[in-house]
Amino acid sequence: MSYDLMVFEVSKTPKTQEEFLEWYDNQTEWEEDHDYEDPEITSSALREWFMEMIQTFPQMNGPFAPEDDEIKDESYLTDYSIGKDMIYAGFAWSLADEAYDLVRELSEKYKVGFFDVSGNGDIIYPDGTIFSHNEEEDPEDEYEYSYDGTTVYFAVKKFNSDFKLLEDMYRDDYYPDFLVDKIADEIKKVISFLEDGTHTYAEIQERFDIMTIAINDLEEEFDENDSEIETVARESIGAAVDYILEWFDIGIDTEEAIGERDW
């Protein structure tokens, strides 16, 4: 799971929070007619932002990606998805603070907008306009952990609807969308379960086990469509589970939650 931030061309984006989030959803469908790796297709301000960013956070793939012998620290390699009006960047979580500071600094320098995708959801415009995440959706007392001496989990908030399930799989043509949809459906069943009241950790683990078994059962169907649940898929599913556990503050390790997988 990457730490994601986005910058955008202000002249091309909506000026209200609701409209911006709809625009963002459309942008992250990745349907523009280009490969999302070449900065030549984006605006001059975003291109200048990108060219300075890669001095610190090199491009992982694309025309400006360094050769293997030029890479000093692989953790700084960054996945840039470059659109006509925005650039979406996925950083290593270990570098989140450094990435945030530099992206914000350069967004101000080049007068582009900033969206804190993985953080607090703030949308910041160069003129000082800020749309903040609605704090009323996150009550202070979100969880209770004791019930008749048994450790339990109690959810009083819904899952983050802005989180893009299996985004890397949807962006990769190697994985048929209809099969990615089936995996996403199994993950959504876990989310619905966690949103629905009080559960013991054993019950939560059982629900994740059901998810994993269902995904295991899809392997043959992937094979029939000349695909496989391999590296990108494993990482994408793992990132989703990790985010779910973190969002609901569940004290289960990601690998433990996924359990006996065949992929």
mmCIF file of C-alpha atoms in Angstrom:
data_model
loop_
_atom_site.group_PDB
_atom_site.id
_atom_site.type_symbol
_atom_site.label_atom_id
_atom_site.label_comp_id
_atom_site.label_asym_id
_atom_site.label_seq_id
_atom_site.Cartn_x
_atom_site.Cartn_y
_atom_site.Cartn_z
ATOM 1 C CA MET A 1 0.000 0.000 0.000
ATOM 2 C CA SER A 2 1.465 3.334 -1.001
ATOM 3 C CA TYR A 3 1.178 6.762 0.567
ATOM 4 C CA ASP A 4 -0.740 8.706 -2.071
ATOM 5 C CA LEU A 5 -0.823 12.423 -2.809
ATOM 6 C CA MET A 6 -2.139 14.298 -5.823
ATOM 7 C CA VAL A 7 -1.506 17.673 -7.429
ATOM 8 C CA PHE A 8 -3.832 19.190 -9.991
ATOM 9 C CA GLU A 9 -4.221 21.979 -12.528
ATOM 10 C CA VAL A 10 -6.424 24.524 -10.776
ATOM 11 C CA SER A 11 -7.859 26.018 -13.961
ATOM 12 C CA LYS A 12 -9.284 22.620 -14.936
ATOM 13 C CA THR A 13 -10.823 21.515 -11.650
ATOM 14 C CA PRO A 14 -14.148 22.268 -9.890
ATOM 15 C CA LYS A 15 -14.256 24.836 -7.125
ATOM 16 C CA THR A 16 -16.519 23.037 -4.646
ATOM 17 C CA GLN A 17 -15.586 20.057 -2.484
ATOM 18 C CA GLU A 18 -18.404 17.807 -3.697
ATOM 19 C CA GLU A 19 -17.708 18.522 -7.356
ATOM 20 C CA PHE A 20 -13.972 18.108 -6.829
ATOM 21 C CA LEU A 21 -14.410 14.640 -5.310
ATOM 22 C CA GLU A 22 -16.614 13.619 -8.237
ATOM 23 C CA TRP A 23 -13.933 14.941 -10.596
ATOM 24 C CA TYR A 24 -11.292 13.007 -8.646
ATOM 25 C CA ASP A 25 -13.294 9.786 -8.950
ATOM 26 C CA ASN A 26 -13.490 10.284 -12.710
ATOM 27 C CA GLN A 27 -9.773 11.039 -12.989
ATOM 28 C CA THR A 28 -8.839 7.856 -11.148
ATOM 29 C CA GLU A 29 -10.755 5.716 -13.594
ATOM 30 C CA TRP A 30 -7.607 6.211 -15.736
ATOM 31 C CA GLU A 31 -9.539 6.447 -19.000
ATOM 32 C CA GLU A 32 -7.545 9.145 -20.800
ATOM 33 C CA ASP A 33 -5.983 8.041 -24.087
ATOM 34 C CA HIS A 34 -2.326 7.868 -22.995
ATOM 35 C CA ASP A 35 -0.065 5.706 -20.818
ATOM 36 C CA TYR A 36 0.036 7.951 -17.697
ATOM 37 C CA GLU A 37 3.848 7.901 -17.532
ATOM 38 C CA ASP A 38 4.919 10.755 -19.827
ATOM 39 C CA PRO A 39 4.805 14.321 -18.422
ATOM 40 C CA GLU A 40 4.608 15.759 -21.932
ATOM 41 C CA ILE A 41 0.833 15.305 -21.905
ATOM 42 C CA THR A 42 0.213 17.381 -18.772
ATOM 43 C CA SER A 43 0.122 21.140 -18.131
ATOM 44 C CA SER A 44 3.318 23.188 -17.978
ATOM 45 C CA ALA A 45 2.885 23.887 -14.245
ATOM 46 C CA LEU A 46 2.383 20.204 -13.428
ATOM 47 C CA ARG A 47 5.300 19.261 -15.672
ATOM 48 C CA GLU A 48 7.591 21.690 -13.854
ATOM 49 C CA TRP A 49 6.375 20.311 -10.525
ATOM 50 C CA PHE A 50 7.124 16.783 -11.732
ATOM 51 C CA MET A 51 10.608 17.606 -13.024
ATOM 52 C CA GLU A 52 11.623 19.032 -9.657
ATOM 53 C CA MET A 53 9.951 16.228 -7.686
ATOM 54 C CA ILE A 54 11.933 13.517 -9.461
ATOM 55 C CA GLN A 55 15.182 15.085 -8.290
ATOM 56 C CA THR A 56 14.309 13.701 -4.847
ATOM 57 C CA PHE A 57 11.697 11.034 -5.620
ATOM 58 C CA PRO A 58 12.702 9.448 -8.962
ATOM 59 C CA GLN A 59 10.093 8.104 -11.344
ATOM 60 C CA MET A 60 9.607 4.346 -10.919
ATOM 61 C CA ASN A 61 8.485 3.735 -14.500
ATOM 62 C CA GLY A 62 8.491 5.946 -17.551
ATOM 63 C CA PRO A 63 10.825 8.105 -19.626
ATOM 64 C CA PHE A 64 12.564 9.622 -16.592
ATOM 65 C CA ALA A 65 13.022 6.412 -14.606
ATOM 66 C CA PRO A 66 16.689 5.934 -13.617
ATOM 67 C CA GLU A 67 18.780 3.005 -14.783
ATOM 68 C CA ASP A 68 19.384 0.279 -12.200
ATOM 69 C CA ASP A 69 22.943 1.418 -11.525
ATOM 70 C CA GLU A 70 21.722 4.982 -10.937
ATOM 71 C CA ILE A 71 19.313 4.073 -8.132
ATOM 72 C CA LYS A 72 20.720 5.111 -4.760
ATOM 73 C CA ASP A 73 17.759 4.123 -2.588
ATOM 74 C CA GLU A 74 14.871 2.078 -4.015
ATOM 75 C CA SER A 75 12.478 3.321 -1.337
ATOM 76 C CA TYR A 76 12.494 6.741 -3.019
ATOM 77 C CA LEU A 77 11.255 5.351 -6.336
ATOM 78 C CA THR A 78 7.778 6.776 -6.824
ATOM 79 C CA ASP A 79 4.850 5.664 -8.959
ATOM 80 C CA TYR A 80 3.642 8.764 -10.808
ATOM 81 C CA SER A 81 0.371 8.527 -12.741
ATOM 82 C CA ILE A 82 0.333 11.557 -15.013
ATOM 83 C CA GLY A 83 -2.936 12.845 -16.406
ATOM 84 C CA LYS A 84 -3.694 15.873 -18.506
ATOM 85 C CA ASP A 85 -4.868 17.867 -15.487
ATOM 86 C CA MET A 86 -3.383 16.054 -12.502
ATOM 87 C CA ILE A 87 -0.474 13.929 -11.264
ATOM 88 C CA TYR A 88 -1.124 11.141 -8.755
ATOM 89 C CA ALA A 89 1.951 9.989 -6.823
ATOM 90 C CA GLY A 90 2.386 6.846 -4.730
ATOM 91 C CA PHE A 91 5.228 7.025 -2.193
ATOM 92 C CA ALA A 92 6.667 4.558 0.312
ATOM 93 C CA TRP A 93 4.943 4.942 3.685
ATOM 94 C CA SER A 94 8.357 5.113 5.351
ATOM 95 C CA LEU A 95 8.903 8.417 3.527
ATOM 96 C CA ALA A 96 5.416 9.844 4.046
ATOM 97 C CA ASP A 97 6.460 12.912 6.037
ATOM 98 C CA GLU A 98 9.246 13.837 3.637
ATOM 99 C CA ALA A 99 6.990 13.278 0.627
ATOM 100 C CA TYR A 100 4.176 15.366 2.086
ATOM 101 C CA ASP A 101 6.467 18.298 2.869
ATOM 102 C CA LEU A 102 8.047 18.348 -0.588
ATOM 103 C CA VAL A 103 4.790 17.900 -2.498
ATOM 104 C CA ARG A 104 3.200 20.750 -0.522
ATOM 105 C CA GLU A 105 6.244 22.993 -0.949
ATOM 106 C CA LEU A 106 6.409 22.463 -4.704
ATOM 107 C CA SER A 107 2.647 22.746 -5.140
ATOM 108 C CA GLU A 108 2.908 26.240 -3.682
ATOM 109 C CA LYS A 109 5.961 27.040 -5.804
ATOM 110 C CA TYR A 110 4.307 26.042 -9.092
ATOM 111 C CA LYS A 111 0.795 27.231 -8.174
ATOM 112 C CA VAL A 112 -0.905 23.849 -8.525
ATOM 113 C CA GLY A 113 -3.569 22.378 -6.267
ATOM 114 C CA PHE A 114 -2.859 19.718 -3.642
ATOM 115 C CA PHE A 115 -5.019 16.789 -2.494
ATOM 116 C CA ASP A 116 -3.995 14.809 0.600
ATOM 117 C CA VAL A 117 -5.378 11.481 -0.628
ATOM 118 C CA SER A 118 -3.938 9.135 2.005
ATOM 119 C CA GLY A 119 -3.933 11.632 4.856
ATOM 120 C CA ASN A 120 -6.665 13.919 6.139
ATOM 121 C CA GLY A 121 -8.323 14.464 2.760
ATOM 122 C CA ASP A 122 -7.587 18.189 2.597
ATOM 123 C CA ILE A 123 -7.952 19.834 -0.810
ATOM 124 C CA ILE A 124 -5.758 22.937 -0.974
ATOM 125 C CA TYR A 125 -5.799 25.560 -3.720
ATOM 126 C CA PRO A 126 -2.969 28.037 -4.417
ATOM 127 C CA ASP A 127 -5.224 30.963 -3.465
ATOM 128 C CA GLY A 128 -5.507 29.610 0.071
ATOM 129 C CA THR A 129 -8.886 27.908 -0.294
ATOM 130 C CA ILE A 130 -8.973 24.690 1.743
ATOM 131 C CA PHE A 131 -11.664 22.030 1.750
ATOM 132 C CA SER A 132 -11.177 19.879 4.842
ATOM 133 C CA HIS A 133 -12.464 16.429 5.649
ATOM 134 C CA ASN A 134 -15.806 16.597 7.458
ATOM 135 C CA GLU A 135 -14.822 16.044 11.060
ATOM 136 C CA GLU A 136 -18.456 15.313 12.002
ATOM 137 C CA GLU A 137 -18.128 11.979 10.196
ATOM 138 C CA ASP A 138 -15.430 10.880 12.667
ATOM 139 C CA PRO A 139 -16.764 11.027 16.221
ATOM 140 C CA GLU A 140 -14.137 11.107 18.941
ATOM 141 C CA ASP A 141 -15.330 7.891 20.589
ATOM 142 C CA GLU A 142 -15.262 5.491 17.669
ATOM 143 C CA TYR A 143 -14.523 2.172 19.340
ATOM 144 C CA GLU A 144 -15.210 0.141 22.460
ATOM 145 C CA TYR A 145 -13.026 -2.820 23.358
ATOM 146 C CA SER A 146 -14.510 -4.647 26.336
ATOM 147 C CA TYR A 147 -17.632 -6.785 26.551
ATOM 148 C CA ASP A 148 -18.182 -9.361 29.295
ATOM 149 C CA GLY A 149 -14.424 -9.806 29.589
ATOM 150 C CA THR A 150 -14.026 -10.663 25.920
ATOM 151 C CA THR A 151 -12.081 -8.472 23.533
ATOM 152 C CA VAL A 152 -14.473 -7.205 20.916
ATOM 153 C CA TYR A 153 -14.622 -4.705 18.105
ATOM 154 C CA PHE A 154 -17.423 -2.167 17.825
ATOM 155 C CA ALA A 155 -17.711 0.084 14.778
ATOM 156 C CA VAL A 156 -19.651 3.331 14.824
ATOM 157 C CA LYS A 157 -18.416 4.762 11.532
ATOM 158 C CA LYS A 158 -18.603 3.740 7.913
ATOM 159 C CA PHE A 159 -15.641 2.772 5.782
ATOM 160 C CA ASN A 160 -13.842 5.492 3.826
ATOM 161 C CA SER A 161 -15.797 5.689 0.568
ATOM 162 C CA ASP A 162 -12.912 7.549 -1.101
ATOM 163 C CA PHE A 163 -10.565 4.560 -0.806
ATOM 164 C CA LYS A 164 -10.011 2.895 -4.189
ATOM 165 C CA LEU A 165 -10.178 -0.882 -3.762
ATOM 166 C CA LEU A 166 -7.684 -2.809 -5.919
ATOM 167 C CA GLU A 167 -6.737 0.313 -7.860
ATOM 168 C CA ASP A 168 -3.467 -1.169 -9.174
ATOM 169 C CA MET A 169 -5.274 -4.247 -10.483
ATOM 170 C CA TYR A 170 -7.899 -2.172 -12.277
ATOM 171 C CA ARG A 171 -5.142 -0.128 -13.909
ATOM 172 C CA ASP A 172 -3.298 -3.224 -15.155
ATOM 173 C CA ASP A 173 -4.747 -4.752 -18.339
ATOM 174 C CA TYR A 174 -3.314 -8.134 -17.286
ATOM 175 C CA TYR A 175 -6.241 -8.510 -14.890
ATOM 176 C CA PRO A 176 -9.741 -8.711 -16.452
ATOM 177 C CA ASP A 177 -11.942 -6.109 -14.796
ATOM 178 C CA PHE A 178 -14.813 -8.537 -14.267
ATOM 179 C CA LEU A 179 -12.523 -10.790 -12.210
ATOM 180 C CA VAL A 180 -11.116 -7.867 -10.246
ATOM 181 C CA ASP A 181 -14.746 -6.950 -9.529
ATOM 182 C CA LYS A 182 -15.259 -10.403 -7.999
ATOM 183 C CA ILE A 183 -12.297 -9.935 -5.648
ATOM 184 C CA ALA A 184 -13.513 -6.442 -4.774
ATOM 185 C CA ASP A 185 -16.956 -7.852 -3.960
ATOM 186 C CA GLU A 186 -15.426 -10.289 -1.459
ATOM 187 C CA ILE A 187 -13.481 -7.485 0.199
ATOM 188 C CA LYS A 188 -16.622 -5.329 0.340
ATOM 189 C CA LYS A 189 -18.389 -8.146 2.196
ATOM 190 C CA VAL A 190 -15.719 -7.894 4.901
ATOM 191 C CA ILE A 191 -16.180 -4.124 5.066
ATOM 192 C CA SER A 192 -19.965 -4.466 5.398
ATOM 193 C CA PHE A 193 -19.467 -7.018 8.165
ATOM 194 C CA LEU A 194 -17.132 -4.693 10.072
ATOM 195 C CA GLU A 195 -19.507 -1.749 9.726
ATOM 196 C CA ASP A 196 -22.326 -3.769 11.263
ATOM 197 C CA GLY A 197 -21.850 -3.750 15.011
ATOM 198 C CA THR A 198 -19.916 -5.720 17.566
ATOM 199 C CA HIS A 199 -17.695 -8.717 16.798
ATOM 200 C CA THR A 200 -15.051 -10.759 18.563
ATOM 201 C CA TYR A 201 -11.640 -10.934 16.961
ATOM 202 C CA ALA A 202 -12.300 -14.608 16.231
ATOM 203 C CA GLU A 203 -15.399 -13.628 14.262
ATOM 204 C CA ILE A 204 -13.431 -10.983 12.373
ATOM 205 C CA GLN A 205 -10.728 -13.501 11.478
ATOM 206 C CA GLU A 206 -13.378 -15.972 10.330
ATOM 207 C CA ARG A 207 -14.837 -13.312 8.014
ATOM 208 C CA PHE A 208 -11.410 -12.634 6.500
ATOM 209 C CA ASP A 209 -10.889 -16.404 6.079
ATOM 210 C CA ILE A 210 -14.124 -16.607 4.085
ATOM 211 C CA MET A 211 -12.832 -13.786 1.872
ATOM 212 C CA THR A 212 -9.519 -15.547 1.263
ATOM 213 C CA ILE A 213 -11.181 -18.867 0.410
ATOM 214 C CA ALA A 214 -13.436 -17.101 -2.093
ATOM 215 C CA ILE A 215 -10.422 -15.436 -3.728
ATOM 216 C CA ASN A 216 -8.573 -18.770 -3.791
ATOM 217 C CA ASP A 217 -11.531 -20.222 -5.686
ATOM 218 C CA LEU A 218 -11.100 -17.574 -8.400
ATOM 219 C CA GLU A 219 -7.636 -18.790 -9.404
ATOM 220 C CA GLU A 220 -8.932 -21.221 -12.019
ATOM 221 C CA GLU A 221 -11.089 -18.508 -13.567
ATOM 222 C CA PHE A 222 -8.081 -16.181 -13.755
ATOM 223 C CA ASP A 223 -6.099 -18.948 -15.448
ATOM 224 C CA GLU A 224 -8.872 -19.482 -18.008
ATOM 225 C CA ASN A 225 -8.553 -15.795 -18.891
ATOM 226 C CA ASP A 226 -4.746 -15.923 -19.301
ATOM 227 C CA SER A 227 -4.169 -14.160 -16.019
ATOM 228 C CA GLU A 228 -2.967 -15.041 -12.542
ATOM 229 C CA ILE A 229 -3.305 -13.702 -9.014
ATOM 230 C CA GLU A 230 0.380 -12.810 -8.724
ATOM 231 C CA THR A 231 2.639 -9.989 -7.536
ATOM 232 C CA VAL A 232 0.589 -6.876 -8.308
ATOM 233 C CA ALA A 233 -2.612 -8.647 -7.287
ATOM 234 C CA ARG A 234 -1.125 -9.913 -4.016
ATOM 235 C CA GLU A 235 0.146 -6.446 -3.157
ATOM 236 C CA SER A 236 -3.145 -4.807 -4.123
ATOM 237 C CA ILE A 237 -5.237 -7.219 -2.049
ATOM 238 C CA GLY A 238 -2.781 -6.935 0.835
ATOM 239 C CA ALA A 239 -2.942 -3.136 0.653
ATOM 240 C CA ALA A 240 -6.740 -3.247 0.825
ATOM 241 C CA VAL A 241 -6.722 -5.547 3.858
ATOM 242 C CA ASP A 242 -4.038 -3.433 5.534
ATOM 243 C CA TYR A 243 -6.064 -0.262 4.989
ATOM 244 C CA ILE A 244 -9.251 -1.889 6.312
ATOM 245 C CA LEU A 245 -7.485 -3.052 9.475
ATOM 246 C CA GLU A 246 -5.964 0.384 9.984
ATOM 247 C CA TRP A 247 -9.224 2.232 9.261
ATOM 248 C CA PHE A 248 -11.181 0.211 11.807
ATOM 249 C CA ASP A 249 -8.215 0.045 14.207
ATOM 250 C CA ILE A 250 -8.274 -3.751 14.391
ATOM 251 C CA GLY A 251 -5.278 -5.328 16.110
ATOM 252 C CA ILE A 252 -4.726 -8.153 13.635
ATOM 253 C CA ASP A 253 -1.640 -8.466 11.425
ATOM 254 C CA THR A 254 -2.343 -8.164 7.691
ATOM 255 C CA GLU A 255 -0.835 -11.538 6.792
ATOM 256 C CA GLU A 256 -2.647 -13.156 9.697
ATOM 257 C CA ALA A 257 -5.934 -11.665 8.530
ATOM 258 C CA ILE A 258 -5.465 -12.926 4.965
ATOM 259 C CA GLY A 259 -4.552 -16.370 6.258
ATOM 260 C CA GLU A 260 -4.157 -19.482 4.076
ATOM 261 C CA ARG A 261 -4.011 -18.046 0.592
ATOM 262 C CA ASP A 262 -3.051 -19.968 -2.552
ATOM 263 C CA TRP A 263 -1.724 -16.898 -4.364
#
